[in-house]
One Martini backbone bead per residue (centre of mass of N, CA, C, O) as a GRO file, in nm:
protein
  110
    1UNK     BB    1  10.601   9.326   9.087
    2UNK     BB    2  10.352   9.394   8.875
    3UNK     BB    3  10.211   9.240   8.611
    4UNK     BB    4  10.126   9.332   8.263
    5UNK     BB    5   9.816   9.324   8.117
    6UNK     BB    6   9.524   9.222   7.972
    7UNK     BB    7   9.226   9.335   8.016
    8UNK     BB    8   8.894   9.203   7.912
    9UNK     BB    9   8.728   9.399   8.077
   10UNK     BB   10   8.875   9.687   8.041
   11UNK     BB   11   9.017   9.680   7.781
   12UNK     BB   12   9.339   9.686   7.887
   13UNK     BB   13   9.656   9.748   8.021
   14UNK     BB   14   9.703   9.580   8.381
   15UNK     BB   15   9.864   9.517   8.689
   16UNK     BB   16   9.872   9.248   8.825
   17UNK     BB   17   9.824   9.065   9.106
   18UNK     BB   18  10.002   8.918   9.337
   19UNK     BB   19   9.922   8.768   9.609
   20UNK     BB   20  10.083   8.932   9.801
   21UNK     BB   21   9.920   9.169   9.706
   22UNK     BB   22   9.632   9.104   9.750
   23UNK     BB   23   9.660   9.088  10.067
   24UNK     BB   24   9.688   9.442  10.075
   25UNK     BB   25   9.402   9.486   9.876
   26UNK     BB   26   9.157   9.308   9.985
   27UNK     BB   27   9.067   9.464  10.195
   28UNK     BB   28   9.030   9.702  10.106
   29UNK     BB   29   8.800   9.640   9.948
   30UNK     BB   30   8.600   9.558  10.187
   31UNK     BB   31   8.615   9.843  10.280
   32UNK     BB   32   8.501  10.003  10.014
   33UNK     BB   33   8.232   9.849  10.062
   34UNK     BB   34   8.153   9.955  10.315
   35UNK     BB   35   8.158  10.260  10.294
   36UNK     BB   36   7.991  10.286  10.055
   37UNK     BB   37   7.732  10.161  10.251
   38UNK     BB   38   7.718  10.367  10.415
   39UNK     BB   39   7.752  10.610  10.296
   40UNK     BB   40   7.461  10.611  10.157
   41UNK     BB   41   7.311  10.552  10.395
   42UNK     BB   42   7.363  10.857  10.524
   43UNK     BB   43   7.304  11.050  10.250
   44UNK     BB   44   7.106  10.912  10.043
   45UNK     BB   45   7.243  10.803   9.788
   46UNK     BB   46   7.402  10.662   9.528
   47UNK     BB   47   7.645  10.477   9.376
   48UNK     BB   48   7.786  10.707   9.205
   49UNK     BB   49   7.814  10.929   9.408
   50UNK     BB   50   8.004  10.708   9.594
   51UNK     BB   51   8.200  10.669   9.442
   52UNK     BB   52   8.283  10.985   9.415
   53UNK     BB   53   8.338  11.038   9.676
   54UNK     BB   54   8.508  10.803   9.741
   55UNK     BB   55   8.835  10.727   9.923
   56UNK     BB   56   9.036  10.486   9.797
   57UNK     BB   57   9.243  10.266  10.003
   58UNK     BB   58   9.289  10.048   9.754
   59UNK     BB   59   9.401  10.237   9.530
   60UNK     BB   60   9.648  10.360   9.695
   61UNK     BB   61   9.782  10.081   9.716
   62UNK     BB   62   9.811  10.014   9.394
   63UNK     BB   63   9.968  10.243   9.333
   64UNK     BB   64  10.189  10.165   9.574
   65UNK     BB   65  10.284   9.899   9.367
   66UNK     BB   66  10.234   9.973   9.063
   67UNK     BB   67  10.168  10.294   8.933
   68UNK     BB   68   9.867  10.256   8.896
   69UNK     BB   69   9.611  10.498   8.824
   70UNK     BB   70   9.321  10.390   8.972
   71UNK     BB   71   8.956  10.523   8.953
   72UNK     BB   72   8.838  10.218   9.010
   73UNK     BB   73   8.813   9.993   9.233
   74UNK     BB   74   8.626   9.747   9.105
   75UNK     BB   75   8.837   9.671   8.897
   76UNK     BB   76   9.033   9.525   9.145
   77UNK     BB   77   8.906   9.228   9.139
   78UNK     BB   78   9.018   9.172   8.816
   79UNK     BB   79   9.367   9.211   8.915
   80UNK     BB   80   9.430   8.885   8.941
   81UNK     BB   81   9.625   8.643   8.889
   82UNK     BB   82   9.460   8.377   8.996
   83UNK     BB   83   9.226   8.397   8.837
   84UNK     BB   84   9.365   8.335   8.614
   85UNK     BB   85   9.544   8.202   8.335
   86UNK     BB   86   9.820   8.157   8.204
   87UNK     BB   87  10.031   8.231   7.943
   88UNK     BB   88  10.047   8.284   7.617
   89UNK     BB   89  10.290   8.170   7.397
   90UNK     BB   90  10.153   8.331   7.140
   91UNK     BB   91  10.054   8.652   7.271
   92UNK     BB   92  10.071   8.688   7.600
   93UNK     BB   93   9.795   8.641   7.719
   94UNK     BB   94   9.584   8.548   7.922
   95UNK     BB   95   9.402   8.359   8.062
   96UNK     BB   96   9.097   8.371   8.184
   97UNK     BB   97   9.120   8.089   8.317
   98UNK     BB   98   9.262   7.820   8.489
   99UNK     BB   99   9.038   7.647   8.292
  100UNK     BB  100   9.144   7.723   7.995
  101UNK     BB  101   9.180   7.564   7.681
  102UNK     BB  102   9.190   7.886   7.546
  103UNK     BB  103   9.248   8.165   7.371
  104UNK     BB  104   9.050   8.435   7.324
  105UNK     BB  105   9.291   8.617   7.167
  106UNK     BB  106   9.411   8.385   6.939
  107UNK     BB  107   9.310   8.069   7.008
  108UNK     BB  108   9.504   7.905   7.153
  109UNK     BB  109   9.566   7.587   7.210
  110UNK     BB  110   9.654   7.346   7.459
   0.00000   0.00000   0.00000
């Protein structure tokens, strides 16, 4: 099961997939990223449009690993445990990148 952490980016706390987790969401994510891009280029819609119209295969394969239902695919690419770097033993929140010298968030140097 996805633990969860802080993503940066979201600015909230969300599951992070580990390897395993993402082995089977990541084709999701390129399948809904060509879907995308037919949908559009189909009705001749915007990416706005496109988004909110498409049914991502990506969520729901999250939400049945994780509990949490996400309603942005696009988010779940950076909710990847490999791309972070270890859990910070000050404050908990991972590291940014896997070669981050402190944490972001307490400031905490390795």
């Amino acid at each position: 099961m996805a633990k969860t952490y802080h993503c940066w980016r979201c600015d909230m706390p969300v599951p992070m997939l580990t390897k395993q987790e993402w082995k089977e969401v990541g084709p999701l994510l390129r399948l809904d990223t060509e879907r995308t891009k037919e949908l559009r280029k189909e009705k001749g819609i915007g990416l706005k449009e496109a988004l909110e119209e498409l049914q991502s295969e990506a969520c729901e394969k999250y939400y049945e690993l994780t509990g949490f239902k996400e309603t942005n695919w696009q988010a779940i690419w950076h909710h990847r445990l490999s791309e972070h770097g270890p859990e910070c033993p000050s404050c908990g929140h991972l590291f940014r990148t896997p070669k981050a010298s402190f944490c972001a968030n307490c400031g905490y140097k390795k």
